[in-house]
Coordinates of C-alpha atoms and ligand atoms in Angstrom, one line a residue:
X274 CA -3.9 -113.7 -36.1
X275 CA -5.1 -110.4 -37.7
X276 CA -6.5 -109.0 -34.2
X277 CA -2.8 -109.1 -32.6
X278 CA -1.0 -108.2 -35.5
X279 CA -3.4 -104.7 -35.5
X280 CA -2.6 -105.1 -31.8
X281 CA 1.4 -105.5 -32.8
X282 CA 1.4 -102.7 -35.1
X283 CA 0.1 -100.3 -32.8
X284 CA 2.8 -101.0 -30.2
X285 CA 5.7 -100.3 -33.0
X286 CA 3.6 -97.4 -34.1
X287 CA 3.4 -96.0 -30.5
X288 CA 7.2 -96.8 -29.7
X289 CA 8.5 -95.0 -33.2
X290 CA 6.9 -92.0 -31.9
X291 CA 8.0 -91.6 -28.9
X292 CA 11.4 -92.7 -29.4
X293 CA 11.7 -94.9 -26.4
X294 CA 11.8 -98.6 -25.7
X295 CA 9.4 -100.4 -27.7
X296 CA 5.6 -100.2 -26.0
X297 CA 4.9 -104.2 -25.8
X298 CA 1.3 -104.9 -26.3
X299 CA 0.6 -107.7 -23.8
X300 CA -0.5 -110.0 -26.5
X301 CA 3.1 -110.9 -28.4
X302 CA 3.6 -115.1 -28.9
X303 CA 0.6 -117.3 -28.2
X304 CA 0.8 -119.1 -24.7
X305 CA 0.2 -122.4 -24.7
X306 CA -0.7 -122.7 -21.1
X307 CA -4.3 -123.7 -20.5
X308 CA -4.4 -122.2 -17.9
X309 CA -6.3 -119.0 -18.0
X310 CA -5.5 -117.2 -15.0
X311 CA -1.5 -117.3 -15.4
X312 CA -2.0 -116.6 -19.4
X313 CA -3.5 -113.4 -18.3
X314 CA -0.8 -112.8 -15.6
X315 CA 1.6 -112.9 -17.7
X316 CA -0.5 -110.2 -19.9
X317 CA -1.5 -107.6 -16.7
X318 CA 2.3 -106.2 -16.2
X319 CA 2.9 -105.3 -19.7
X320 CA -0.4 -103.7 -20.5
X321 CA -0.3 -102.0 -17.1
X322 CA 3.4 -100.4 -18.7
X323 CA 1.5 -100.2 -22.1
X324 CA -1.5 -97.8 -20.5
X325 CA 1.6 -95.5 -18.5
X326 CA 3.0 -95.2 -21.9
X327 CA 0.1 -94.1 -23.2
X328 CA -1.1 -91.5 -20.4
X329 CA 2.6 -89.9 -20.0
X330 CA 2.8 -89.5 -24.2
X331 CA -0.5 -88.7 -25.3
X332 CA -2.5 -87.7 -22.5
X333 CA -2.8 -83.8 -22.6
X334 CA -3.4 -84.3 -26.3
X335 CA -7.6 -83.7 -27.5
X336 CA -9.2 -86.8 -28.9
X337 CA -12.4 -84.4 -30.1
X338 CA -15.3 -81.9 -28.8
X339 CA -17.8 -82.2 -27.2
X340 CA -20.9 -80.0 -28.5
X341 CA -24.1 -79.1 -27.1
X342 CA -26.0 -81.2 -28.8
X343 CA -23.6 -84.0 -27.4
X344 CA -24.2 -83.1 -23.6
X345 CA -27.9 -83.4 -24.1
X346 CA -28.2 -85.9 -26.6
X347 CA -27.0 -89.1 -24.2
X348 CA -23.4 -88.3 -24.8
X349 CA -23.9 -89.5 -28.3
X350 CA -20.0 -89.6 -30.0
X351 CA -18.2 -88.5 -27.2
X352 CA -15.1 -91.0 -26.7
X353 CA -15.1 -91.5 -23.0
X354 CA -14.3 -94.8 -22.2
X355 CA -11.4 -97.1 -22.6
X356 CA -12.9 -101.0 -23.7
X357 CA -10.3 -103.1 -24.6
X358 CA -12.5 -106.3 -26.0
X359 CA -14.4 -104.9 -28.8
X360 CA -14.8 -101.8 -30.4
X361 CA -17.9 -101.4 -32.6
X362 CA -17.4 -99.9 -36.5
X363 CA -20.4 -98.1 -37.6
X364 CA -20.6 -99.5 -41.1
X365 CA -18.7 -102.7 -40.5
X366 CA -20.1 -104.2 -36.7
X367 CA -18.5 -105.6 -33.7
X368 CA -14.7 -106.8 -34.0
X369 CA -13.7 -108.6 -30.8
X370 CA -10.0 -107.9 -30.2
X371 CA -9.5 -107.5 -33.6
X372 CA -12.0 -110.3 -35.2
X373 CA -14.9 -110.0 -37.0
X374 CA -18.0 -112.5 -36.3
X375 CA -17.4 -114.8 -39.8
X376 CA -13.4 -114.7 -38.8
X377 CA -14.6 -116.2 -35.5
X378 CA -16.6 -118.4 -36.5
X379 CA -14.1 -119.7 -38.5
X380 CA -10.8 -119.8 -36.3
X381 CA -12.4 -120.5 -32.7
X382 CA -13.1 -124.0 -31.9
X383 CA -16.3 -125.8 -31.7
X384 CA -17.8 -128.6 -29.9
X385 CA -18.6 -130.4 -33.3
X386 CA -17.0 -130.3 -36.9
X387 CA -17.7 -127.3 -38.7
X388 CA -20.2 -126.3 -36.0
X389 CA -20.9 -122.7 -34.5
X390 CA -18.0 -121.5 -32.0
X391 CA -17.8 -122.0 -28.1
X392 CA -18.5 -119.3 -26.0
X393 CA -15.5 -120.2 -23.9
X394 CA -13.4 -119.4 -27.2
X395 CA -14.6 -115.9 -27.3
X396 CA -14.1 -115.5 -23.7
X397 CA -10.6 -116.6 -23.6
X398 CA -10.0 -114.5 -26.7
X399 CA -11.7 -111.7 -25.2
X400 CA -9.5 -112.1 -21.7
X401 CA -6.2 -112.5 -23.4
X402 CA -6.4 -111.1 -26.6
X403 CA -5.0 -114.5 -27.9
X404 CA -7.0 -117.0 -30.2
X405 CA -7.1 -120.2 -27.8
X406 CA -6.5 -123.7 -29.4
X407 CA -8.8 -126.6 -28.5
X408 CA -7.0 -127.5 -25.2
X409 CA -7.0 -124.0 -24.1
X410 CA -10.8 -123.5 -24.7
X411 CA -11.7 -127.5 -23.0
X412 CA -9.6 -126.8 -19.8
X413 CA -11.5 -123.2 -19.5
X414 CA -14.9 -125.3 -19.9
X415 CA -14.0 -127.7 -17.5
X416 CA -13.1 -125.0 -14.8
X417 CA -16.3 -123.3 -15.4
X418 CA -18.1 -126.6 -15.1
X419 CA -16.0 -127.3 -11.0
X420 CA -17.8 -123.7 -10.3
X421 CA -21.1 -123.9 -11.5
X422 CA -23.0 -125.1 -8.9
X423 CA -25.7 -123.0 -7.6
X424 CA -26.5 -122.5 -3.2
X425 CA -29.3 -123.4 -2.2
X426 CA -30.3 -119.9 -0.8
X427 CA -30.5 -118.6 -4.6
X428 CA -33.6 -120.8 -5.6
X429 CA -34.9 -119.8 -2.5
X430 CA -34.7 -116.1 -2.9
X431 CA -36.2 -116.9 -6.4
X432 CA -39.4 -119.0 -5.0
X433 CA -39.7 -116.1 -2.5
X434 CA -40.7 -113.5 -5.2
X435 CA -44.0 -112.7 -6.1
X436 CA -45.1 -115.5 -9.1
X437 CA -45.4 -112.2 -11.8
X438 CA -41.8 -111.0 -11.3
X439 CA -40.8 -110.8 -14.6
X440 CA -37.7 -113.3 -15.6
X441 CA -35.0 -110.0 -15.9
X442 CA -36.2 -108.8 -12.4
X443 CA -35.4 -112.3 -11.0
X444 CA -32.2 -112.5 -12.9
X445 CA -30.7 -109.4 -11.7
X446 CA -32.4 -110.7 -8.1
X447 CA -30.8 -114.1 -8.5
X448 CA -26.8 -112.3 -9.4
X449 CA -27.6 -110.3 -6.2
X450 CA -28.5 -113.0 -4.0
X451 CA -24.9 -115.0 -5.4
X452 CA -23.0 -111.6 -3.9
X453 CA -21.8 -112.6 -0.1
X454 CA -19.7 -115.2 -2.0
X455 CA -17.8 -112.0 -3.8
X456 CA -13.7 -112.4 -3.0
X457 CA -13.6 -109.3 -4.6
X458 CA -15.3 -107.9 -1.4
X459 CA -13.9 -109.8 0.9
X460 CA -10.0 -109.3 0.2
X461 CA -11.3 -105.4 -0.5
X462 CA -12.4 -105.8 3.7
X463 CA -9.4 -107.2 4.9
X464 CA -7.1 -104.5 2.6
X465 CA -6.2 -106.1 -0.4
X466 CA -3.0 -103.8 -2.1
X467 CA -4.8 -102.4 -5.1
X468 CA -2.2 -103.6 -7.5
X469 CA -3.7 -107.0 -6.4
X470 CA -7.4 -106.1 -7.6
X471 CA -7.6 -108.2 -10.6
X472 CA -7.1 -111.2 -8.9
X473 CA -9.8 -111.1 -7.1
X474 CA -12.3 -110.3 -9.2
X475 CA -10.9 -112.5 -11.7
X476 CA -12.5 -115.2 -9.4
X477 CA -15.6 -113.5 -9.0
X478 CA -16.0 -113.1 -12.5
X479 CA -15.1 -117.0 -13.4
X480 CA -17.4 -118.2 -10.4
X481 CA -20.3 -115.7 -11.7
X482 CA -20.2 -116.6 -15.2
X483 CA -20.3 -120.3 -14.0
X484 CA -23.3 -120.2 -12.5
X485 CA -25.3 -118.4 -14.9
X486 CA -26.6 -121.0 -16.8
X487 CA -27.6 -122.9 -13.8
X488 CA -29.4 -119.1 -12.3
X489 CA -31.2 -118.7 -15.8
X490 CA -32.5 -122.0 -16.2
X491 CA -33.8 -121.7 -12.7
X492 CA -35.4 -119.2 -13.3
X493 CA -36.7 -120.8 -16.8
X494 CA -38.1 -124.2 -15.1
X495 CA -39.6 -122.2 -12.2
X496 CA -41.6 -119.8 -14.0
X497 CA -42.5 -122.0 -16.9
X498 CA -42.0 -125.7 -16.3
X499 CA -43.6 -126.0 -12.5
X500 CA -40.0 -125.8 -10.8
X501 CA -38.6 -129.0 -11.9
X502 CA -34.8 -128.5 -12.0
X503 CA -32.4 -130.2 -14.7
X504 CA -29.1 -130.9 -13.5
X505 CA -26.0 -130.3 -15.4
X506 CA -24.8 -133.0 -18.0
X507 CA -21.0 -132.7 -17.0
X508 CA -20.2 -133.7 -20.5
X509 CA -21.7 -130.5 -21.8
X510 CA -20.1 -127.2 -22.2
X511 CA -21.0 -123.9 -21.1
X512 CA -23.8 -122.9 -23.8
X513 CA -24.9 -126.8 -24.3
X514 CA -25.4 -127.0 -21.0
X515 CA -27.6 -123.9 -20.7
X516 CA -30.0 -125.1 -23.1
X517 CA -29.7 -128.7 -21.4
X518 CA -31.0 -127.2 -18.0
X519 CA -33.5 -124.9 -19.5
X520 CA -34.8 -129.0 -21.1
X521 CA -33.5 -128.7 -24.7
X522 CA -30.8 -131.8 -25.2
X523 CA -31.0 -131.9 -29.1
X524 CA -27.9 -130.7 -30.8
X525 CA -29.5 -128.0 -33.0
X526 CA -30.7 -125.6 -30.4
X527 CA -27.3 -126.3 -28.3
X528 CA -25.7 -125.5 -31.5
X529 CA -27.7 -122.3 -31.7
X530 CA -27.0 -121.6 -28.1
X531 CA -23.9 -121.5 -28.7
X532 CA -23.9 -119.1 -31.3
X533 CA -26.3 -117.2 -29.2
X534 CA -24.2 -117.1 -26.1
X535 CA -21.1 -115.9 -28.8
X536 CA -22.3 -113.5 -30.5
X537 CA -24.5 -111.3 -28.0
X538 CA -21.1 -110.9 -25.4
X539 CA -19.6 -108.0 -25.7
X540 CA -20.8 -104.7 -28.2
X541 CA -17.9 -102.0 -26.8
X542 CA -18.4 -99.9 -23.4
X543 CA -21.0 -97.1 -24.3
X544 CA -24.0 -99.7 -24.3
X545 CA -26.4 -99.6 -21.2
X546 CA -25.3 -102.3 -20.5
X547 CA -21.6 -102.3 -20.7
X548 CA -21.2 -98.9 -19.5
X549 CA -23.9 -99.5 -16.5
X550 CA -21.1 -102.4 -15.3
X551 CA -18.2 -100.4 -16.3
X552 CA -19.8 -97.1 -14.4
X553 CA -20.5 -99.7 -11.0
X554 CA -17.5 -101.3 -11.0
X555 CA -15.3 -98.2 -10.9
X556 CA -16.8 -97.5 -7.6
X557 CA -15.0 -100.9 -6.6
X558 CA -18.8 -102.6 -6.2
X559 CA -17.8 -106.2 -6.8
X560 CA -18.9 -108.1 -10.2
X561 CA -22.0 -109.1 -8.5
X562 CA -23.0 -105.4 -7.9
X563 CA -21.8 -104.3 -10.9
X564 CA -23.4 -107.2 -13.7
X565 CA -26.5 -106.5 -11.6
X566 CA -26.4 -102.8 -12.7
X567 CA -25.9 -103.8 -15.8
X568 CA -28.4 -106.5 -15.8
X569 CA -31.0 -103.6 -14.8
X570 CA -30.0 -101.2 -17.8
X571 CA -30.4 -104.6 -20.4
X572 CA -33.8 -104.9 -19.2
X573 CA -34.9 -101.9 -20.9
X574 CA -37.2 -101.8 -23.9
X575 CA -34.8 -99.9 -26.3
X576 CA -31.6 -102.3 -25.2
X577 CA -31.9 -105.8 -24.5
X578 CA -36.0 -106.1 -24.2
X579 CA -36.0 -105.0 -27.6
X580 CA -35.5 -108.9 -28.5
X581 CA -38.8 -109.6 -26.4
X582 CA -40.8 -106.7 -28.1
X583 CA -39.8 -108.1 -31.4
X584 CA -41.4 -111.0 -30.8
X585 CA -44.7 -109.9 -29.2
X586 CA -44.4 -107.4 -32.5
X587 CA -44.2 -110.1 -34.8
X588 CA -47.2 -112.1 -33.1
X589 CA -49.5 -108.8 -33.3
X590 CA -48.3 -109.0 -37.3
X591 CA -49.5 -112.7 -37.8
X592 CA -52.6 -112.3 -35.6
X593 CA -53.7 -109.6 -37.8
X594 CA -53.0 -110.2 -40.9
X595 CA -51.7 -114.2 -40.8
X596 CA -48.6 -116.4 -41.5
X597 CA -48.5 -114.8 -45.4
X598 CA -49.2 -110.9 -45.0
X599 CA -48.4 -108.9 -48.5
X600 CA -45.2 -106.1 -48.5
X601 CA -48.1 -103.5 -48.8
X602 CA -50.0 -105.0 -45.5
X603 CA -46.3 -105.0 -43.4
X604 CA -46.0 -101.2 -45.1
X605 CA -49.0 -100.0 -43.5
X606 CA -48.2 -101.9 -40.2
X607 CA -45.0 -100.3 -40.0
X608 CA -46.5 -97.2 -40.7
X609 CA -49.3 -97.7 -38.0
X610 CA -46.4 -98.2 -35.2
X611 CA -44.7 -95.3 -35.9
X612 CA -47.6 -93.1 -36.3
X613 CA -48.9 -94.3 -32.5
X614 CA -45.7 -92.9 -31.7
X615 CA -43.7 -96.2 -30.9
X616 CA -40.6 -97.0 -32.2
X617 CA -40.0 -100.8 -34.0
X618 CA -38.2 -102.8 -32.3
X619 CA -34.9 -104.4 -33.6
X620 CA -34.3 -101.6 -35.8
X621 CA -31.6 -98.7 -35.3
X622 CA -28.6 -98.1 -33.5
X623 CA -26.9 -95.9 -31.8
X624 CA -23.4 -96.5 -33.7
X625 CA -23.9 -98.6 -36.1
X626 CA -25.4 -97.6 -39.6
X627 CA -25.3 -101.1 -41.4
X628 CA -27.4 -104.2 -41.2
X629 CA -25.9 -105.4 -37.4
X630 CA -23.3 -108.6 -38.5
X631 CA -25.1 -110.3 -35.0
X632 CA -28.2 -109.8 -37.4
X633 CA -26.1 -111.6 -40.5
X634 CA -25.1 -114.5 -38.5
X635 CA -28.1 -115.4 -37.3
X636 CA -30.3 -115.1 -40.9
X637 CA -27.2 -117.5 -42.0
X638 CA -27.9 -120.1 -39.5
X639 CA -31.4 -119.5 -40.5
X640 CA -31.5 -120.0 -44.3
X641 CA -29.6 -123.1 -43.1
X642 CA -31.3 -124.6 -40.1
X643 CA -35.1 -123.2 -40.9
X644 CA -35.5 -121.5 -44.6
X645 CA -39.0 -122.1 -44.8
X646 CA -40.1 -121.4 -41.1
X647 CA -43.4 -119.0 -41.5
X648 CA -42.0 -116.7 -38.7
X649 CA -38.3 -116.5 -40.8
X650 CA -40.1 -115.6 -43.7
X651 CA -41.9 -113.2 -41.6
X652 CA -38.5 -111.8 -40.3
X653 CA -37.5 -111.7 -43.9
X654 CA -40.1 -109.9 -45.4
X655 CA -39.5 -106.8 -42.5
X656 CA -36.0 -106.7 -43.8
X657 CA -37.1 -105.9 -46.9
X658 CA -39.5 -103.4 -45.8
X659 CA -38.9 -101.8 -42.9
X660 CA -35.8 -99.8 -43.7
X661 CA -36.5 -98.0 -46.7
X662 CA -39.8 -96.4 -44.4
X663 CA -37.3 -95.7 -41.5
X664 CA -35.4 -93.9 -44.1
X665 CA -38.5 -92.1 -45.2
X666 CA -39.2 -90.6 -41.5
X667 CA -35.8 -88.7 -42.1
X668 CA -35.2 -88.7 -38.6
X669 CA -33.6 -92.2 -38.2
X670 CA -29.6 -92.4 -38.6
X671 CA -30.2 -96.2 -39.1
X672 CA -33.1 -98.0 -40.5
X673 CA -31.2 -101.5 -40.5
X674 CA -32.1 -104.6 -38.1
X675 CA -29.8 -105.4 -35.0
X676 CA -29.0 -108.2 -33.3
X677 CA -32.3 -108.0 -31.6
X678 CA -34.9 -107.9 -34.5
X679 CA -33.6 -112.3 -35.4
X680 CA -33.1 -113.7 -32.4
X681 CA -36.5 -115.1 -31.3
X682 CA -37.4 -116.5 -34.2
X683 CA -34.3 -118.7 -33.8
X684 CA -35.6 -119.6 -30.4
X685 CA -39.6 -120.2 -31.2
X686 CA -37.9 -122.5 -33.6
X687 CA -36.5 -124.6 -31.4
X688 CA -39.2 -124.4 -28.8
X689 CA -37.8 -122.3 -26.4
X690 CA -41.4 -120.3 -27.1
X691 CA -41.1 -118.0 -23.8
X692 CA -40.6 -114.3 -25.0
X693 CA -40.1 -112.7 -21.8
X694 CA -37.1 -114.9 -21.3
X695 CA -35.3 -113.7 -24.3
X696 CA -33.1 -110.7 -22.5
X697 CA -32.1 -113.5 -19.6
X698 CA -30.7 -115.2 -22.5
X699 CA -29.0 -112.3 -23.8
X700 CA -28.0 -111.5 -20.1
X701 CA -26.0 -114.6 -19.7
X702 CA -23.6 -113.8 -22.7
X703 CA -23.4 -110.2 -22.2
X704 CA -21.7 -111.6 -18.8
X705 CA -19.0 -112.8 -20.6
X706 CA -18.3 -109.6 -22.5
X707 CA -18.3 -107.0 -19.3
X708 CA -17.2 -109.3 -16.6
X709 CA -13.7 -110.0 -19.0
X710 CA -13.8 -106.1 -19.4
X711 CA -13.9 -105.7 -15.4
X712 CA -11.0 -107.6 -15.0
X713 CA -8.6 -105.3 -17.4
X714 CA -10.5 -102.1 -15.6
X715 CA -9.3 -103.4 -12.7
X716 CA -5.7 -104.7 -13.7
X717 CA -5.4 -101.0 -15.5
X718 CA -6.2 -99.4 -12.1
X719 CA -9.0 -97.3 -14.4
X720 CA -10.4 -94.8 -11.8
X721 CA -14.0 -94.3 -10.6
X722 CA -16.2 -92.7 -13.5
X723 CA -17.1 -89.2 -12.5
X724 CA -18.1 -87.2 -15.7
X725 CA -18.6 -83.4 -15.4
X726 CA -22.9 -82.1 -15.7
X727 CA -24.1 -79.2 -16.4
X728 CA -27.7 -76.7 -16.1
X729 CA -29.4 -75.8 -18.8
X730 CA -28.9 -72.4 -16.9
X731 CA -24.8 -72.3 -17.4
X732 CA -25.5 -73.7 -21.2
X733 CA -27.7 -70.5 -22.0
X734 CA -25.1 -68.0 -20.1
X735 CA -21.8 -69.5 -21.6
X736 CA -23.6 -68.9 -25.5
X737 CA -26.0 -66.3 -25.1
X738 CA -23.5 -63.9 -24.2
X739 CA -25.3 -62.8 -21.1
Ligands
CMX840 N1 -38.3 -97.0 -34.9 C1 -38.8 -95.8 -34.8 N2 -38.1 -94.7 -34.5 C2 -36.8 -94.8 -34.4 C3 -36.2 -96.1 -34.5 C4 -37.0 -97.2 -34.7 N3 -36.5 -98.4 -34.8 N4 -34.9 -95.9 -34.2 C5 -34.7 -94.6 -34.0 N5 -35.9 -93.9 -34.1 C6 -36.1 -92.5 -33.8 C7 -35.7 -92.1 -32.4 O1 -36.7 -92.5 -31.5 C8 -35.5 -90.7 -32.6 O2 -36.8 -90.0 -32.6 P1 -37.0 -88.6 -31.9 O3 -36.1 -87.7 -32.5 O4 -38.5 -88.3 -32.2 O5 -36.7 -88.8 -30.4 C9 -34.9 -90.5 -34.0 O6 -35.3 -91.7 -34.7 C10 -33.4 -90.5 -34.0 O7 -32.9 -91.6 -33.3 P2 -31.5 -92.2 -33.7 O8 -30.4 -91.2 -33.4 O9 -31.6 -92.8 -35.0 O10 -31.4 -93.4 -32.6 P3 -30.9 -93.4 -31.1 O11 -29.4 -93.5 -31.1 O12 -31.5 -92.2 -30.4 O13 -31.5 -94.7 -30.5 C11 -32.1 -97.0 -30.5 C12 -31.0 -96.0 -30.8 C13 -31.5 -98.4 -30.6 C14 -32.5 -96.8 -29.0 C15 -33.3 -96.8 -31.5 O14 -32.9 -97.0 -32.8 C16 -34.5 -97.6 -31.1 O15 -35.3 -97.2 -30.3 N6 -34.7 -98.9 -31.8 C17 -35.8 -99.7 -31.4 C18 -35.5 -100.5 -30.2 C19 -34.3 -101.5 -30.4 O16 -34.3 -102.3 -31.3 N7 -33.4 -101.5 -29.4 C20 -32.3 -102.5 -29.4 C21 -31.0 -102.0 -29.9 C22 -29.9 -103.0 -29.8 C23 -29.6 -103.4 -28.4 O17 -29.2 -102.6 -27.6 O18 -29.9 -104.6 -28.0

């Protein structure tokens, strides 16, 4: 329970200060409802009172500058956002309220013994900031399951693109075309009371995530398997069944699944991704709007396609130089890449500046599941090579793999052999991680983003003394 006891300490630190009635975090006792919705009920009032607190003691007080180099440089480490399901470390990763990725792995509940964690675990965590127990996490699979069925119109809307839209374009297409069933929208129409908002999209967001796996797979069997559907095994969970639709039913890749749908969630709120969702949804756009958004920033070659390019990377590497290249071969192809003036992919970070813990996992599962597969090795050998020359360039702040630069090797493993897929994979779990997000930005009544810009014209006349 170390995630709520940080969470607990920071309420008695925040109440000692300002000499009032204790700040209560939202998180005290575990419920033992399973029932999601009134769990998080329960929560909303008391982190609604938590956030006043907050604003009326602290809110005129500086929480840094912001520099030059900051406004042009992508708003790099400017704290502007409040995320309250993960915050990223630089040197230590991703902690999701509170817990690192071995800690999770260890205390959420899986669908067989000593096996990789549910999604649904993470999501409840995520949503509530309480662990859930086994019933908890089996009664929020078995909702997800009574909403998962897909309209007909989506597959049609799908069929009706042109045959080379790639899978991401289709994705984002497909969330879109799921929108006119948004209650968000419809209560906004007929006047919902604002206090009310969460509720709302609370259903949007269970409904959504629902259906993903049935929208990917779709996709998956349309462009690559002729359009012959799977239906959902009702026995399955949420991540099992993903891979079941897509036409994997062997317990290794659902196993990996699952750890892939975990782990690739939720990476704080200044990602593309995230903060594309988080910057949407403060307009009020719905969940489907806003996911879409953030669906469209994920596609991008330095953020989620990076897990594609890694792959097509690798393939380029064995084609050349075969299944058992030397260090000094992968040297010079590293070199070669950068010196055409591309960057490689599933290295660096914008925050972190360690090896990425999504990274760790997944060579752990590895060295388990496949320690002799040629393209682990492969993977392997990069490791060792490719951050001591991102060092050399002395212009990368972090030469370590991320989360990006393992995860289709894992897949090729287990025949899911379609690159260009990868980021629809990565799509569905970054749902979980932005969606739960949208619900607290909604139950905080966080306000529509609208950052300040400036010319290059007023930089040059506030410092040049002109
Ligand atoms: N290969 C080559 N050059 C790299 C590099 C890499 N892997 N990572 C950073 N650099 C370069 C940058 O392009 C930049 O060069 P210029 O000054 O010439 O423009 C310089 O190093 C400094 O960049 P940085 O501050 O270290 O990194 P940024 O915060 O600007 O960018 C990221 C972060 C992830 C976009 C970058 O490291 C990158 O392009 N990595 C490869 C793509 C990738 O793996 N993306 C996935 C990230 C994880 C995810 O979101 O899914």
């Amino acid at each position: 329970m170390r995630g709520i006891g940080k969470l607990r300490g920071l309420g008695s630190l925040l109440s000692k200060n300002l000499g009032e009635q204790p700040i209560i975090d939202g998180t005290r006792g575990i419920s033992n409802s399973t029932d999601l919705k009134s769990v998080l009920a329960e929560k909303i009032p008391q982190q609604q009172e938590r956030l006043k607190a907050i604003k009326k003691s602290y809110g005129s007080k500086q929480m840094g500058g912001v520099s030059v180099d900051m406004v042009i440089g992508g708003m790099r480490g400017i704290t502007g956002l409040l995320w309250e399901t993960s915050l990223l470390d630089p040197d230590e990763g991703i902690r999701f309220r509170g817990y690192s990725i071995p800690e999770l792995q260890e205390k959420l509940p899986s669908a067989i013994p000593d096996g990789e964690p549910l999604p649904e675990g993470l999501m409840w965590l995520l949503l509530t900031g309480e662990l859930p127990n086994k019933e908890q996490v089996a009664a929020l699979s078995a909702d997800l399951r009574s909403r998962a069925a897909l309209p007909d119109h989506v597959n049609a809307t799908l069929k009706a693109m042109h045959p080379n839209t790639h899978p991401m374009t289709q994705f984002s297409a497909g969330v879109l075309a799921l929108q006119p069933e948004s209650t968000f929208a419809a209560a906004y129409e007929k006047g919902i009371n604002k206090m009310q908002y969460w509720d709302p999209v609370y259903e949007d967001t269970m409904n959504l995530i629902a259906k993903l796996p049935a929208l990917a797979s779709t996709i998956y069997r349309n462009v690559y398997k002729g359009g012959d559907l799977i239906e959902a095994d009702p026995n399955l969970d949420w991540a099992a069944n993903l891979a079941h639709q897509m036409g994997f039913q062997d317990q290794e890749t659902q196993e990996l699944m699952r750890l892939y749908q975990t782990i690739h969630t939720d990476h704080e709120g200044g990602n593309v991704s995230a903060h594309a969702t988080h910057l949407v949804g403060s307009a009020l756009s719905d969940p489907y709007f806003s996911f879409s958004a953030g669906l469209n920033g994920l596609a991008g070659p330095l953020h989620g396609l990076a897990n594609q390019e890694v792959l097509s990377w690798l393939f380029r590497v064995r084609d050349e130089l075969g299944d058992t290249p030397s260090k000094d071969q992968v040297k010079d192809f590293v070199w070669a890449t950068l010196k055409s003036g591309r960057v490689v992919p599933g290295y660096g970070h914008a925050v972190l500046r360690k090896t990425d813990p999504r990274y760790a996992c997944q060579r752990v599962f590895a060295m388990k599941h496949l320690p002799d597969d040629p393209m682990f090795r492969l993977v392997s050998l990069f490791y060792e090579v490719v951050p001591s020359i991102l060092q050399e360039t002395g212009k990368v702040k972090n030469p370590w793999p991320n989360v990006d630069a393992h995860s289709g090797v894992l897949l090729q493993y287990y025949g899911i052999k379609e690159q260009n897929f990868y980021t629809v994979l990565f799509g569905v779990s970054r749902a979980i991680g932005v969606l739960s997000q949208a619900v607290w930005s909604r139950a905080l009544g966080l306000p529509i983003e609208r950052p300040k810009s400036v010319t290059m014209d007023v930089i040059e006349k506030k410092f040049s003394g002109t």
